[in-house]
Structure formats: C-alpha cells, structure tokens
Tab-separated table of C-alpha atoms in Angstrom:
chain	number	residue	atom	x	y	z
P	112	MET	CA	-42.042	-35.836	3.796
P	113	PRO	CA	-44.237	-37.961	6.045
P	114	GLY	CA	-42.657	-40.905	7.718
P	115	THR	CA	-39.117	-39.545	7.542
P	116	SER	CA	-37.514	-39.423	10.970
P	117	ILE	CA	-35.171	-36.697	12.110
P	118	ASN	CA	-32.409	-39.253	12.638
P	119	GLN	CA	-32.827	-40.399	9.030
P	120	TRP	CA	-32.457	-36.780	7.873
P	121	LYS	CA	-29.342	-36.419	9.972
P	122	SER	CA	-27.841	-39.633	8.585
P	123	ASP	CA	-28.678	-38.786	4.986
P	124	PHE	CA	-27.209	-35.307	5.223
P	125	SER	CA	-23.984	-36.479	6.840
P	126	ASP	CA	-23.552	-39.194	4.179
P	127	GLY	CA	-24.146	-36.700	1.407
P	128	SER	CA	-26.765	-39.008	-0.188
P	129	SER	CA	-29.912	-36.930	0.406
P	130	GLU	CA	-31.207	-33.825	-1.272
P	131	SER	CA	-29.007	-30.769	-1.303
P	132	TRP	CA	-28.931	-28.412	1.642
P	133	GLU	CA	-30.752	-25.867	-0.482
P	134	GLN	CA	-33.631	-28.342	-0.866
P	135	LEU	CA	-33.595	-28.922	2.865
P	136	HIS	CA	-34.004	-25.221	3.486
P	137	THR	CA	-36.969	-24.984	1.119
P	138	SER	CA	-38.910	-27.744	2.871
P	139	GLN	CA	-40.230	-28.558	6.312
P	140	VAL	CA	-38.828	-31.488	8.279
P	141	LYS	CA	-41.494	-33.726	9.800
P	142	SER	CA	-40.701	-36.351	12.418
P	143	SER	CA	-42.293	-39.804	12.621
P	144	THR	CA	-44.618	-38.472	15.313
P	145	GLY	CA	-46.019	-35.913	12.906
P	146	ILE	CA	-44.299	-32.892	14.466
P	147	THR	CA	-43.011	-30.454	11.862
P	148	ILE	CA	-39.851	-28.474	12.595
P	149	SER	CA	-38.235	-25.744	10.555
P	150	PRO	CA	-34.842	-26.212	8.870
P	151	GLU	CA	-33.419	-23.531	11.167
P	152	LEU	CA	-34.402	-25.499	14.274
P	153	PHE	CA	-33.138	-28.723	12.688
P	154	GLU	CA	-29.781	-27.056	12.038
P	155	LYS	CA	-29.511	-25.849	15.614
P	156	LEU	CA	-30.378	-29.297	16.997
P	157	TYR	CA	-28.247	-31.522	14.806
P	158	LEU	CA	-25.761	-29.304	12.992
P	159	PRO	CA	-24.204	-27.054	15.626
P	160	LYS	CA	-22.339	-24.163	14.101
P	161	LYS	CA	-18.581	-24.229	14.403
P	162	ALA	CA	-17.089	-20.813	13.929
P	163	ALA	CA	-14.334	-20.970	11.366
P	164	PRO	CA	-11.566	-18.768	12.680
P	165	SER	CA	-10.959	-15.997	10.196
P	166	ASP	CA	-8.133	-14.403	12.142
P	167	PHE	CA	-4.933	-16.233	11.255
P	168	ARG	CA	-3.276	-14.897	14.395
P	169	LYS	CA	-5.504	-17.216	16.401
P	170	ARG	CA	-4.509	-20.223	14.318
P	171	PHE	CA	-0.838	-19.698	13.441
P	172	ALA	CA	2.235	-18.473	15.267
P	173	ASN	CA	3.647	-15.058	14.466
P	174	PRO	CA	6.393	-15.674	11.841
P	175	ALA	CA	8.022	-12.243	12.126
P	176	PRO	CA	10.399	-13.078	15.030
P	177	LEU	CA	11.662	-16.129	13.122
P	178	GLY	CA	12.691	-14.128	10.072
P	179	SER	CA	14.009	-11.276	12.176
P	180	MET	CA	16.178	-13.670	14.180
P	181	GLY	CA	17.765	-15.077	11.026
P	182	SER	CA	18.485	-11.612	9.692
P	183	VAL	CA	19.945	-10.422	13.002
P	184	ILE	CA	22.328	-13.370	13.343
P	185	SER	CA	23.490	-13.005	9.752
P	186	GLY	CA	23.766	-9.219	9.943
P	187	MET	CA	25.711	-9.151	13.184
P	188	THR	CA	28.162	-11.791	11.952
P	189	PHE	CA	28.566	-9.948	8.648
P	190	ALA	CA	29.275	-6.648	10.410
P	191	VAL	CA	31.827	-7.846	12.955
P	192	ILE	CA	33.841	-9.693	10.295
P	193	LEU	CA	33.922	-6.627	8.045
P	194	MET	CA	35.205	-4.674	11.068
P	195	GLU	CA	37.872	-7.397	11.424
P	196	TRP	CA	37.093	-8.191	15.039
P	197	GLY	CA	39.428	-10.829	16.446
P	198	GLY	CA	41.556	-10.776	13.309
P	199	ALA	CA	38.765	-11.992	11.002
P	200	THR	CA	39.536	-11.076	7.407
P	201	THR	CA	37.144	-13.004	5.158
P	202	LEU	CA	33.504	-14.054	5.046
P	203	VAL	CA	34.201	-17.401	3.379
P	204	GLY	CA	34.317	-19.190	6.735
P	205	VAL	CA	30.765	-18.127	7.562
P	206	ALA	CA	29.215	-18.685	4.140
P	207	GLY	CA	26.332	-20.429	5.902
P	208	ILE	CA	24.873	-17.102	7.001
P	209	PHE	CA	24.266	-16.240	3.346
P	210	TYR	CA	22.508	-19.482	2.429
P	211	PHE	CA	20.942	-20.953	5.562
P	212	THR	CA	20.847	-18.840	8.728
P	213	GLY	CA	19.414	-15.770	7.071
P	214	PRO	CA	17.654	-16.791	3.846
P	215	ILE	CA	15.892	-19.971	5.009
P	216	LEU	CA	14.350	-18.351	8.070
P	217	LEU	CA	13.519	-15.203	6.117
P	218	LEU	CA	11.932	-17.135	3.244
P	219	LEU	CA	9.804	-19.172	5.657
P	220	ALA	CA	8.720	-15.960	7.365
P	221	THR	CA	7.971	-14.389	3.970
P	222	ILE	CA	5.652	-17.243	3.007
P	223	PHE	CA	3.784	-17.221	6.303
P	224	GLU	CA	3.508	-13.438	6.381
P	225	TRP	CA	1.952	-13.674	2.907
P	226	VAL	CA	-0.493	-16.335	4.120
P	227	MET	CA	-1.477	-14.143	7.058
P	228	GLY	CA	-1.933	-11.109	4.834
P	229	ASN	CA	0.830	-8.998	6.386
P	230	PHE	CA	1.938	-7.083	3.303
P	231	PHE	CA	4.750	-4.904	4.608
P	232	SER	CA	6.331	-7.648	6.732
P	233	MET	CA	6.217	-9.950	3.720
P	234	MET	CA	8.027	-7.340	1.623
P	235	VAL	CA	10.737	-6.781	4.236
P	236	MET	CA	11.389	-10.478	4.886
P	237	GLY	CA	11.528	-11.346	1.194
P	238	MET	CA	13.776	-8.388	0.446
P	239	PHE	CA	16.408	-9.320	3.019
P	240	ALA	CA	16.221	-13.009	2.077
P	241	VAL	CA	17.384	-12.271	-1.461
P	242	PHE	CA	19.917	-9.725	-0.177
P	243	TRP	CA	21.726	-12.395	1.829
P	244	LEU	CA	21.478	-14.939	-0.972
P	245	SER	CA	22.957	-12.508	-3.487
P	246	PHE	CA	25.858	-11.665	-1.188
P	247	GLY	CA	26.423	-15.355	-0.600
P	248	VAL	CA	26.981	-15.772	-4.326
P	249	LEU	CA	29.489	-12.900	-4.304
P	250	GLU	CA	31.396	-14.212	-1.292
P	251	THR	CA	31.587	-17.891	-2.312
P	252	PRO	CA	34.681	-18.557	-4.487
P	253	SER	CA	33.173	-21.691	-6.050
P	254	TRP	CA	30.704	-19.538	-7.972
P	255	GLY	CA	33.716	-18.091	-9.800
P	256	ILE	CA	32.316	-14.561	-10.090
P	257	ALA	CA	35.447	-12.730	-8.957
P	258	ALA	CA	37.655	-15.125	-10.928
P	259	SER	CA	35.746	-14.298	-14.106
P	260	TYR	CA	37.170	-10.766	-13.925
P	261	SER	CA	40.727	-12.111	-14.133
P	262	LYS	CA	42.323	-13.093	-17.441
P	263	THR	CA	44.069	-15.953	-15.663
P	264	GLY	CA	41.037	-17.006	-13.636
P	265	ASN	CA	42.673	-15.920	-10.386
P	266	THR	CA	40.055	-15.151	-7.721
P	267	ALA	CA	42.199	-12.687	-5.753
P	268	GLU	CA	43.165	-10.803	-8.895
P	269	GLY	CA	39.546	-10.625	-10.034
P	270	ALA	CA	38.362	-9.454	-6.604
P	271	ALA	CA	40.769	-6.501	-6.865
P	272	SER	CA	39.796	-5.603	-10.428
P	273	VAL	CA	38.082	-2.376	-11.400
P	274	GLY	CA	35.165	-4.085	-13.104
P	275	TYR	CA	34.277	-6.368	-10.207
P	276	ASN	CA	34.415	-3.693	-7.517
P	277	ALA	CA	32.575	-1.116	-9.612
P	278	ALA	CA	29.797	-3.634	-10.268
P	279	VAL	CA	29.400	-4.497	-6.576
P	280	ALA	CA	29.508	-0.797	-5.672
P	281	LEU	CA	26.674	-0.031	-8.090
P	282	TYR	CA	24.687	-2.999	-6.779
P	283	LEU	CA	24.987	-1.758	-3.201
P	284	MET	CA	23.987	1.749	-4.223
P	285	VAL	CA	20.847	0.410	-5.893
P	286	TRP	CA	20.075	-1.377	-2.649
P	287	GLY	CA	20.673	1.874	-0.815
P	288	PHE	CA	18.093	3.707	-2.923
P	289	TRP	CA	15.569	0.927	-2.417
P	290	LEU	CA	16.149	0.836	1.344
P	291	PHE	CA	15.662	4.594	1.388
P	292	THR	CA	12.297	4.067	-0.302
P	293	MET	CA	11.342	1.416	2.254
P	294	TRP	CA	12.461	3.720	5.061
P	295	ILE	CA	9.790	6.206	4.003
P	296	PHE	CA	7.137	3.530	4.498
P	297	THR	CA	8.523	2.538	7.902
P	298	LEU	CA	7.625	6.012	9.129
P	299	LYS	CA	4.104	4.625	9.467
P	300	THR	CA	5.186	1.713	11.677
P	301	ASN	CA	7.433	2.401	14.656
P	302	THR	CA	10.559	4.315	15.601
P	303	VAL	CA	12.841	1.289	15.932
P	304	SER	CA	12.013	0.021	12.433
P	305	ALA	CA	12.377	3.504	10.977
P	306	VAL	CA	15.836	3.972	12.509
P	307	MET	CA	16.862	0.495	11.335
P	308	PHE	CA	16.004	1.293	7.727
P	309	LEU	CA	17.574	4.738	7.981
P	310	LEU	CA	20.857	3.180	9.088
P	311	SER	CA	20.508	0.339	6.576
P	312	PHE	CA	20.437	2.572	3.529
P	313	CYS	CA	23.294	4.660	4.951
P	314	SER	CA	25.317	1.484	5.456
P	315	CYS	CA	24.689	0.362	1.868
P	316	PHE	CA	25.887	3.677	0.469
P	317	VAL	CA	29.023	3.652	2.651
P	318	LEU	CA	29.858	0.031	1.781
P	319	GLY	CA	29.204	0.819	-1.876
P	320	ALA	CA	31.660	3.709	-1.624
P	321	SER	CA	34.185	1.294	-0.121
P	322	TYR	CA	34.004	-0.977	-3.168
P	323	TRP	CA	34.207	2.086	-5.399
P	324	LYS	CA	37.436	3.176	-3.719
P	325	VAL	CA	38.895	-0.285	-4.289
P	326	SER	CA	38.089	0.073	-7.984
P	327	THR	CA	40.066	3.337	-8.048
P	328	GLY	CA	42.994	1.868	-6.124
P	329	ASP	CA	42.493	3.935	-2.962
P	330	TYR	CA	42.814	1.004	-0.567
P	331	PRO	CA	43.381	2.918	2.720
P	332	MET	CA	40.171	4.917	2.230
P	333	ALA	CA	38.356	1.779	1.090
P	334	MET	CA	39.228	0.037	4.362
P	335	LYS	CA	38.066	3.017	6.415
P	336	LEU	CA	34.758	3.113	4.556
P	337	GLN	CA	34.352	-0.645	4.924
P	338	LYS	CA	34.726	-0.458	8.692
P	339	ALA	CA	32.453	2.587	8.896
P	340	GLY	CA	29.750	0.870	6.849
P	341	ALA	CA	30.122	-2.281	8.921
P	342	ALA	CA	29.798	-0.290	12.151
P	343	ILE	CA	26.540	1.238	10.914
P	344	PHE	CA	25.307	-2.211	9.915
P	345	PHE	CA	26.226	-3.499	13.367
P	346	ALA	CA	23.979	-0.819	14.860
P	347	VAL	CA	21.191	-2.063	12.577
P	348	ALA	CA	21.750	-5.602	13.871
P	349	LEU	CA	21.570	-4.418	17.486
P	350	LEU	CA	18.269	-2.659	16.829
P	351	GLY	CA	17.021	-5.770	15.062
P	352	TYR	CA	18.045	-7.822	18.085
P	353	TYR	CA	16.038	-5.497	20.330
P	354	MET	CA	13.001	-5.699	18.048
P	355	THR	CA	13.193	-9.487	17.916
P	356	VAL	CA	13.367	-9.763	21.700
P	357	ALA	CA	10.415	-7.366	21.977
P	358	MET	CA	8.335	-9.527	19.625
P	359	ILE	CA	9.252	-12.765	21.408
P	360	ALA	CA	8.455	-11.223	24.794
P	361	ALA	CA	5.058	-10.101	23.509
P	362	GLU	CA	4.287	-13.561	22.083
P	363	MET	CA	5.374	-15.262	25.313
P	364	GLN	CA	3.329	-12.734	27.327
P	365	ILE	CA	6.310	-11.817	29.467
P	366	PRO	CA	5.382	-8.852	31.686
P	367	LEU	CA	8.196	-6.665	30.409
P	368	LYS	CA	7.666	-3.627	28.249
P	369	PHE	CA	9.932	-3.081	25.267
P	370	PRO	CA	8.940	0.292	23.813
P	371	VAL	CA	9.327	0.558	20.050
P	372	GLY	CA	7.818	4.017	19.555
P	373	ASP	CA	4.547	3.509	17.706
P	374	LEU	CA	4.209	5.910	14.766
P	375	SER	CA	0.934	4.647	13.281
P	376	SER	CA	-1.120	6.946	15.503
P	377	LEU	CA	0.494	9.972	13.850
P	378	TRP	CA	-1.052	9.115	10.483
P	379	PRO	CA	-4.699	9.567	9.476
P	380	LYS	CA	-6.678	6.347	9.337
P	381	PRO	CA	-7.673	5.026	5.896
P	382	ASP	CA	-11.327	5.497	4.950
P	383	ILE	CA	-12.078	1.772	5.241
P	384	GLU	CA	-10.446	1.482	8.648
P	385	SER	CA	-12.263	4.591	9.870
P	386	ALA	CA	-15.587	3.201	8.668
P	387	GLU	CA	-14.994	-0.101	10.470
P	388	THR	CA	-14.023	1.727	13.656
P	389	ASP	CA	-17.149	3.889	13.513
P	390	LYS	CA	-19.292	0.821	12.893
P	391	ALA	CA	-17.778	-0.976	15.879
P	392	GLU	CA	-18.472	2.024	18.097
C-alpha cells in the first residue's frame, strides 16, 4: 500500500473503517518514506497489549465473607431464641433474619461465587439462602401455613397439630440427610467447615425430633430436644463466626493467623491439577 502513512493506518483501525485485522496481518505496512514494517512491529508500536485479567480474584472482592456473615447473624439469633435466652419465646419478632439478613447476603454471595467459578461455595451459599427463606415462611403467621392445619383457622391450634409438626419434622430430617451429604464433601476443604457441617446435620435431626415429639404430644421431651438442637446450632454459628473473621482478616491482610485446619493436602490431586503443577515446575 504505497503512500499510506502509519498514522493513517492507526486512525483507520481505531475507527473500524479500514480492512479487517486479518487483512492487516496478511499484508505489509509501508510508511510514506517507503519503509516497510511488519504487522507484528506495527502492533507493538501502536497497539500495546493490555493483559485482560483472567483471574477474577484480582478484579472482584471475595464474596464468601459476606454470605457467611449473613448466615452467622441469622443462625446465632435463631439459636439463642430457640434456647429461650432472656425469656425469648418466639421468632416472629426477628422475622427479618429469614428474609433479609441471611437470604439477601447469601443470595448475593451465591451469584458472585458462581461468577468467580467457585462451585462448592456457590452450593453452600445458595443452600443456606433457601433454608432461611423456607423457615421464614414457616415462622411468619401472615403466610397462614400453621392456620391451615386448624379447622377454625387458628394459628396456635394449627401450630400444635399433628399434621403440621410431622411435616416440619420430615422437612428438617430431609435437610439433615442433605447436610450429611455435604459434610462428606467438606472433608476435602478444612477442619472448621467439616465440623460445622457435622454439627449442622446433627442439629437438623435433633430439631426434627423435637417437632416429631410435639406431633405425638410429648411436650416436655420436645422442649428438651428443641434446646439441645438449638445449642448445637449455636456451636455451628460460633464456628461460622470464627471462619468469617478468618476470611476477613486474610482479605484485610491482618498479620494474625486463624488456623482452619486445611484438609485438601490429604487428598490426591486431580489429574488436570497434577498436570498443570508438573508443567509449572
């Protein structure tokens, strides 16, 4: 292309009005002085490469502490009220933990963990988000679920009915089996997470048994099981609090060590990961 200056090439390419970049690479660029330069040199001179960050951790904040914080606040509040600390007897007064404090932060964390490609964290955050939402529906009288079990539409009567309590008991037991399954997978992460899930599925089974005892009319045993399940759940919340603080400290680069007991080193590396490690070495 005689007579075409380098500046003209630069202008045309930036405006998108010249030949395609593929055509540029198949030709030689000649300046007005008659000096021919290769497309590679032209690119280095006028189109400096800007590395597109492929690691999302360099571009976005870690969403895990956000979701964990919401779950911890909701879980701790839930546990202490079930244990009737300070004379608390009902969860209606803190219905916000079931709709806002826990679920919103957990759902946001779920979305961002998905964007960043963190599969297991995404699963955990999404799982607990719907757990709190579902319990919010059960504990909010305006939904009328308990009242639907009463012939007169009385909420208190429905909440004490066999059908309602048996249904909630079965629901909690299903959650217990699923949390047990997730606990198996946490054995590849760290000790704190593994203990949290171990206690979580135990708590679900104990709380489920509490509802089951209500359905059979054994109220004294039901109350004991409720407080026992709540105490276990409180321990889960404390461990979650520790894990959240550990994550925040790591993100803020605070020179304090919060050991979590890494378990990943005890498992064999996947073939792909091993190949990448060998290649890097």
